[in-house]
C-alpha positions as protocol buffer text, in pm:
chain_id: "A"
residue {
  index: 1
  type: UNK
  ca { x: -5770 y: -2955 z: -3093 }
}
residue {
  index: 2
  type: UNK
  ca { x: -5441 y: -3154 z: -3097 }
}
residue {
  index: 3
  type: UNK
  ca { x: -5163 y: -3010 z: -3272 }
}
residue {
  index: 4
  type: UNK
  ca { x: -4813 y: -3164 z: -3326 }
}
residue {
  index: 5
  type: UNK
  ca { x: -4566 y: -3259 z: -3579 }
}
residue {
  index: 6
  type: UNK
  ca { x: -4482 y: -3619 z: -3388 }
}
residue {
  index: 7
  type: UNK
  ca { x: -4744 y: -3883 z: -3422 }
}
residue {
  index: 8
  type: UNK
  ca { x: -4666 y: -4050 z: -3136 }
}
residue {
  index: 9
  type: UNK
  ca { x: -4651 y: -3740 z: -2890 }
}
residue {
  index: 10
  type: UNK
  ca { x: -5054 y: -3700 z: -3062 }
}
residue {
  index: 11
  type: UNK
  ca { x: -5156 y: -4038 z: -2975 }
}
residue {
  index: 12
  type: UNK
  ca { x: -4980 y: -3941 z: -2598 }
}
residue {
  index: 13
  type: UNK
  ca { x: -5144 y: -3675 z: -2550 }
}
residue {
  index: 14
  type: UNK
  ca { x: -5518 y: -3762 z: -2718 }
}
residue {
  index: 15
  type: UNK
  ca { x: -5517 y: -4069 z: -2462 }
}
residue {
  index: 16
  type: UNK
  ca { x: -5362 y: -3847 z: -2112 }
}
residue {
  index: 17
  type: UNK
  ca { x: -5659 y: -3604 z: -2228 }
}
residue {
  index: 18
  type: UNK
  ca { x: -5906 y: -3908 z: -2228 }
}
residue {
  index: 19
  type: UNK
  ca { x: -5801 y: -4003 z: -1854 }
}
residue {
  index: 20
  type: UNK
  ca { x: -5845 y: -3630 z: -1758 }
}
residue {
  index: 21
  type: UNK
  ca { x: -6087 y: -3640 z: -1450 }
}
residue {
  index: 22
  type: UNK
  ca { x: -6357 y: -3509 z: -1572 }
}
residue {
  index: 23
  type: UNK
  ca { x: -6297 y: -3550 z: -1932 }
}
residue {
  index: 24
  type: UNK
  ca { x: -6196 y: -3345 z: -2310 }
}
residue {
  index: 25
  type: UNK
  ca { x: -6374 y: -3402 z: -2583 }
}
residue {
  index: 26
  type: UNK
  ca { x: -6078 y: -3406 z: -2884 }
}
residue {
  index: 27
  type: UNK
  ca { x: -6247 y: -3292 z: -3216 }
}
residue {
  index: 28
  type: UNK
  ca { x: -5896 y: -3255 z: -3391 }
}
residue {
  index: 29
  type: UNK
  ca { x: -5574 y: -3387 z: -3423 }
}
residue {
  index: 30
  type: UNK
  ca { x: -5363 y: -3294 z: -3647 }
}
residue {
  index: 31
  type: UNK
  ca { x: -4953 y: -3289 z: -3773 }
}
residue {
  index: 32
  type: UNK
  ca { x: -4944 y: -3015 z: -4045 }
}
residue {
  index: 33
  type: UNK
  ca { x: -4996 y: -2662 z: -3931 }
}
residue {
  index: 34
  type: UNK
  ca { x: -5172 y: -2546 z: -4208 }
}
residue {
  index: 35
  type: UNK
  ca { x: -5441 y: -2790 z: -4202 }
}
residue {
  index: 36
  type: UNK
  ca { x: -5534 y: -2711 z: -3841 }
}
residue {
  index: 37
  type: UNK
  ca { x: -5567 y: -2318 z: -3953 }
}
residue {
  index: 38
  type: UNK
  ca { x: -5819 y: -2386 z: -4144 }
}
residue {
  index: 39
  type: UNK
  ca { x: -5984 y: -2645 z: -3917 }
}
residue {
  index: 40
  type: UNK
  ca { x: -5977 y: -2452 z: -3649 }
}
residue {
  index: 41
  type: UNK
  ca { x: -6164 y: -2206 z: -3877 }
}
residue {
  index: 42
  type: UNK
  ca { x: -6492 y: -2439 z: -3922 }
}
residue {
  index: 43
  type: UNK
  ca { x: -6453 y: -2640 z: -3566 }
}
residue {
  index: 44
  type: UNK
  ca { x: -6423 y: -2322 z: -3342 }
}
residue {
  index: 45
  type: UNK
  ca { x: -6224 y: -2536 z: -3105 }
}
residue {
  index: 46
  type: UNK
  ca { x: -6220 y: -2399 z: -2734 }
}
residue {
  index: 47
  type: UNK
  ca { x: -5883 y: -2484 z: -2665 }
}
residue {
  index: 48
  type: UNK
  ca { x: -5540 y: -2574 z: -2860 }
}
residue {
  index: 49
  type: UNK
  ca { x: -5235 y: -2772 z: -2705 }
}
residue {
  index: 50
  type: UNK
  ca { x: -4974 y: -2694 z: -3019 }
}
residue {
  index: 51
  type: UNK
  ca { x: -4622 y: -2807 z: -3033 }
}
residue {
  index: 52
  type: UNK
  ca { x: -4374 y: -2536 z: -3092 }
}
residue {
  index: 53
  type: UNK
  ca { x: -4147 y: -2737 z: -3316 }
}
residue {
  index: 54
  type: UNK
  ca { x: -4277 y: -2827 z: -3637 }
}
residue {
  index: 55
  type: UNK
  ca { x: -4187 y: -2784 z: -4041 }
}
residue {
  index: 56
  type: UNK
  ca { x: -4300 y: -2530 z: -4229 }
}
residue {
  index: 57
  type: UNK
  ca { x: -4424 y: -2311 z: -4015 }
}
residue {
  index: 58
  type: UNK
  ca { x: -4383 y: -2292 z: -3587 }
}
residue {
  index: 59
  type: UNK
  ca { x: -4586 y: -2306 z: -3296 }
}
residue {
  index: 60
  type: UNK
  ca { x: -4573 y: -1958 z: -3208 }
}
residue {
  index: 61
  type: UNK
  ca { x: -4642 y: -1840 z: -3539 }
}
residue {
  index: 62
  type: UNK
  ca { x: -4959 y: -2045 z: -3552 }
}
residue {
  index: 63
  type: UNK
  ca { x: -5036 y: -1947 z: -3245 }
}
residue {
  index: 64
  type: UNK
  ca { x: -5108 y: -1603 z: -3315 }
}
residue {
  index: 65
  type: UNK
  ca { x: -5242 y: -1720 z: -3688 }
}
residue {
  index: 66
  type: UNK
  ca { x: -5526 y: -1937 z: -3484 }
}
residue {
  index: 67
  type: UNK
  ca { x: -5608 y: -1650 z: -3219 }
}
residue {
  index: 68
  type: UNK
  ca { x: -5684 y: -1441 z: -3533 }
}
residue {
  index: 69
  type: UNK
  ca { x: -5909 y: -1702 z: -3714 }
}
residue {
  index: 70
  type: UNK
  ca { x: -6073 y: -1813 z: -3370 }
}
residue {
  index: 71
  type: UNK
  ca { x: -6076 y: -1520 z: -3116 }
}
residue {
  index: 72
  type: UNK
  ca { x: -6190 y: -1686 z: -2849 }
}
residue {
  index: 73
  type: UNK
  ca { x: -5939 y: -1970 z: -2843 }
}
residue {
  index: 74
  type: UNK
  ca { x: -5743 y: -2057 z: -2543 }
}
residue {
  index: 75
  type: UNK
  ca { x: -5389 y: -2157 z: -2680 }
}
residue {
  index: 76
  type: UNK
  ca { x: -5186 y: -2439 z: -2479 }
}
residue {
  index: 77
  type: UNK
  ca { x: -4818 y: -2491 z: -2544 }
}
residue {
  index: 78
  type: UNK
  ca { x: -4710 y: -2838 z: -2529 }
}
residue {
  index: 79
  type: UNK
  ca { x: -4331 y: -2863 z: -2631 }
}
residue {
  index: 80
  type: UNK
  ca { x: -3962 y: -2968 z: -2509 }
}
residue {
  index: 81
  type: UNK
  ca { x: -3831 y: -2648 z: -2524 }
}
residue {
  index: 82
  type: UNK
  ca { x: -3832 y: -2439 z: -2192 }
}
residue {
  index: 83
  type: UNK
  ca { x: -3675 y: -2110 z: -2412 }
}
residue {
  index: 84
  type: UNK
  ca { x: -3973 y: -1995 z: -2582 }
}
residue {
  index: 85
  type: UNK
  ca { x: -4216 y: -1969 z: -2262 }
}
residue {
  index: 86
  type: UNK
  ca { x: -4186 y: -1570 z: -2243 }
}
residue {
  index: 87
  type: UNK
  ca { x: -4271 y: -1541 z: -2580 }
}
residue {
  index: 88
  type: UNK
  ca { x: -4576 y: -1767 z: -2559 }
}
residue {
  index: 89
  type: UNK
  ca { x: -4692 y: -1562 z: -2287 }
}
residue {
  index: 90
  type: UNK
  ca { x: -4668 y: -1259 z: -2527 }
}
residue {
  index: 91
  type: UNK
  ca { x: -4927 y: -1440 z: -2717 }
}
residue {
  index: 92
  type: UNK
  ca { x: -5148 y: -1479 z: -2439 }
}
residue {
  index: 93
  type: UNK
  ca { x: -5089 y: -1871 z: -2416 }
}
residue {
  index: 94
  type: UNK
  ca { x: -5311 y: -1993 z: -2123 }
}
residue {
  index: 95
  type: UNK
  ca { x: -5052 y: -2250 z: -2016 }
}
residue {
  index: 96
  type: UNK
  ca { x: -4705 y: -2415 z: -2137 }
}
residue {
  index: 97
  type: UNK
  ca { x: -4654 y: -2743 z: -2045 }
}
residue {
  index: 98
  type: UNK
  ca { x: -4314 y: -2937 z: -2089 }
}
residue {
  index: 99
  type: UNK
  ca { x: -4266 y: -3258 z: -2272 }
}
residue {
  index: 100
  type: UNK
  ca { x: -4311 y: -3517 z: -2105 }
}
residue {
  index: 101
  type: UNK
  ca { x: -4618 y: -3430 z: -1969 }
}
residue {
  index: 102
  type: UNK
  ca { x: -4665 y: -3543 z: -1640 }
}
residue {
  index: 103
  type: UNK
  ca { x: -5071 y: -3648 z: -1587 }
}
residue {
  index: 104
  type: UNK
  ca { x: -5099 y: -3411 z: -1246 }
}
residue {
  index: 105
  type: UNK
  ca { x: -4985 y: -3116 z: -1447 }
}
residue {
  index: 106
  type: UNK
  ca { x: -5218 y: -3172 z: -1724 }
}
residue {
  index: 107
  type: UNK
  ca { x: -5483 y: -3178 z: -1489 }
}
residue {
  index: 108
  type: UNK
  ca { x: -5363 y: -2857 z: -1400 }
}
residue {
  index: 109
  type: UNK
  ca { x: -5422 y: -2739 z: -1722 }
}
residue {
  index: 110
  type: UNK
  ca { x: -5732 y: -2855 z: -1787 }
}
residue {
  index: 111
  type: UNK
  ca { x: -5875 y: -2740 z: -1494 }
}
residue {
  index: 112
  type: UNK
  ca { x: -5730 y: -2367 z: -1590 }
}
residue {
  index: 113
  type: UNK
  ca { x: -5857 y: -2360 z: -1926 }
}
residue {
  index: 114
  type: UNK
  ca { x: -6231 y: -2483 z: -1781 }
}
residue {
  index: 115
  type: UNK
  ca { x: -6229 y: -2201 z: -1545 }
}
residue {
  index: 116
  type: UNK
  ca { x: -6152 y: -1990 z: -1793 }
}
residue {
  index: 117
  type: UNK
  ca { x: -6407 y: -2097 z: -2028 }
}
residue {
  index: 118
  type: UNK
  ca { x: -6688 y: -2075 z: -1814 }
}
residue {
  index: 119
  type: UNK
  ca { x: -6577 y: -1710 z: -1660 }
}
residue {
  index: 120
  type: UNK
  ca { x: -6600 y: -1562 z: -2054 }
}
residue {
  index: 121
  type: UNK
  ca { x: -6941 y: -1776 z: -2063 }
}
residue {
  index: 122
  type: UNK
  ca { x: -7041 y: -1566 z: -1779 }
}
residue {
  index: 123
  type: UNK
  ca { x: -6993 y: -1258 z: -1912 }
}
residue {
  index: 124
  type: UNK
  ca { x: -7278 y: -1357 z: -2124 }
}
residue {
  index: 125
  type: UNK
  ca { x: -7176 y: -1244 z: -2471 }
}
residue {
  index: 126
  type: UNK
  ca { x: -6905 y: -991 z: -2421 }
}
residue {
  index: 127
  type: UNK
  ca { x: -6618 y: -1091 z: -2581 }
}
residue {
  index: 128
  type: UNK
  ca { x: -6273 y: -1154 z: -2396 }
}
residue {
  index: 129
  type: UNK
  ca { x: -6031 y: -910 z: -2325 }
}
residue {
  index: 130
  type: UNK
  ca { x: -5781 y: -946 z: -2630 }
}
residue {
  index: 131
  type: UNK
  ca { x: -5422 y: -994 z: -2541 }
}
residue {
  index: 132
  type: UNK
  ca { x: -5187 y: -681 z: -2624 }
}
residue {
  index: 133
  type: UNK
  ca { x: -5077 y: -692 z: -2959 }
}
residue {
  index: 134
  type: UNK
  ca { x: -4750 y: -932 z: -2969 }
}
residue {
  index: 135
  type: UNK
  ca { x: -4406 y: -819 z: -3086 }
}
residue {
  index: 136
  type: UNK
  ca { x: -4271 y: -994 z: -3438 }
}
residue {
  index: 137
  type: UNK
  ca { x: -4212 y: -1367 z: -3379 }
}
């Protein structure tokens, strides 16, 4: 799942993710933060690469909001703002990229969040660890 308030950093990042060796299957994209909440709900997406920045409500903030709705789901930060990487990692964020993405580093990524999916999948049914609870954001 795609999230971020810029169409044109969506399109971006949909089409880097297609050219990922390899390849992502995108079931979402989406610019309102709300919306992808309760997406994220019915599509149990694996992984999210959210945007910090966006009206109405932020990044980090939905964040934690889609690690409640979908437990299992790895969050990515994509953004343009280097300041708020501690605090992603406080929400257990898998990665944080920088915009503009650079196609070796998201390649990076992707191959992080795979291994990660497929080490819960071995666990065979236990659920994942669940990140300390985060201070207020």
């Amino acid at each position: 799942m795609l999230i971020d308030d810029e169409r044109l950093a969506l399109k971006q990042l949909k089409r880097m993710l297609e050219e990922v060796v390899g390849g992502v299957e995108i079931i979402e994209m989406t610019s309102n933060p709300v919306q992808a909440l309760e997406r994220s709900e019915e599509l149990q997406p694996d992984v999210v690469f959210l945007d910090i920045h966006m009206p109405g409500m932020n990044g980090l903030k939905l964040g934690e909001k889609l690690q409640q709705a979908v437990p299992h789901v790895e969050i990515v930060f994509v953004t343009a703002y280097d300041q708020y990487a501690v605090k992603a990692f406080d929400i257990c964020a898998l990665d944080y990229i920088l915009k503009p993405v650079h196609p070796i580093r998201l390649q990076q990524t992707v191959e992080r969040v795979r291994q990660k999916i497929m080490l819960v999948r071995e666990i065979d049914g236990l659920s994942p660890i669940p990140c300390p609870e985060s201070s207020q954001i």
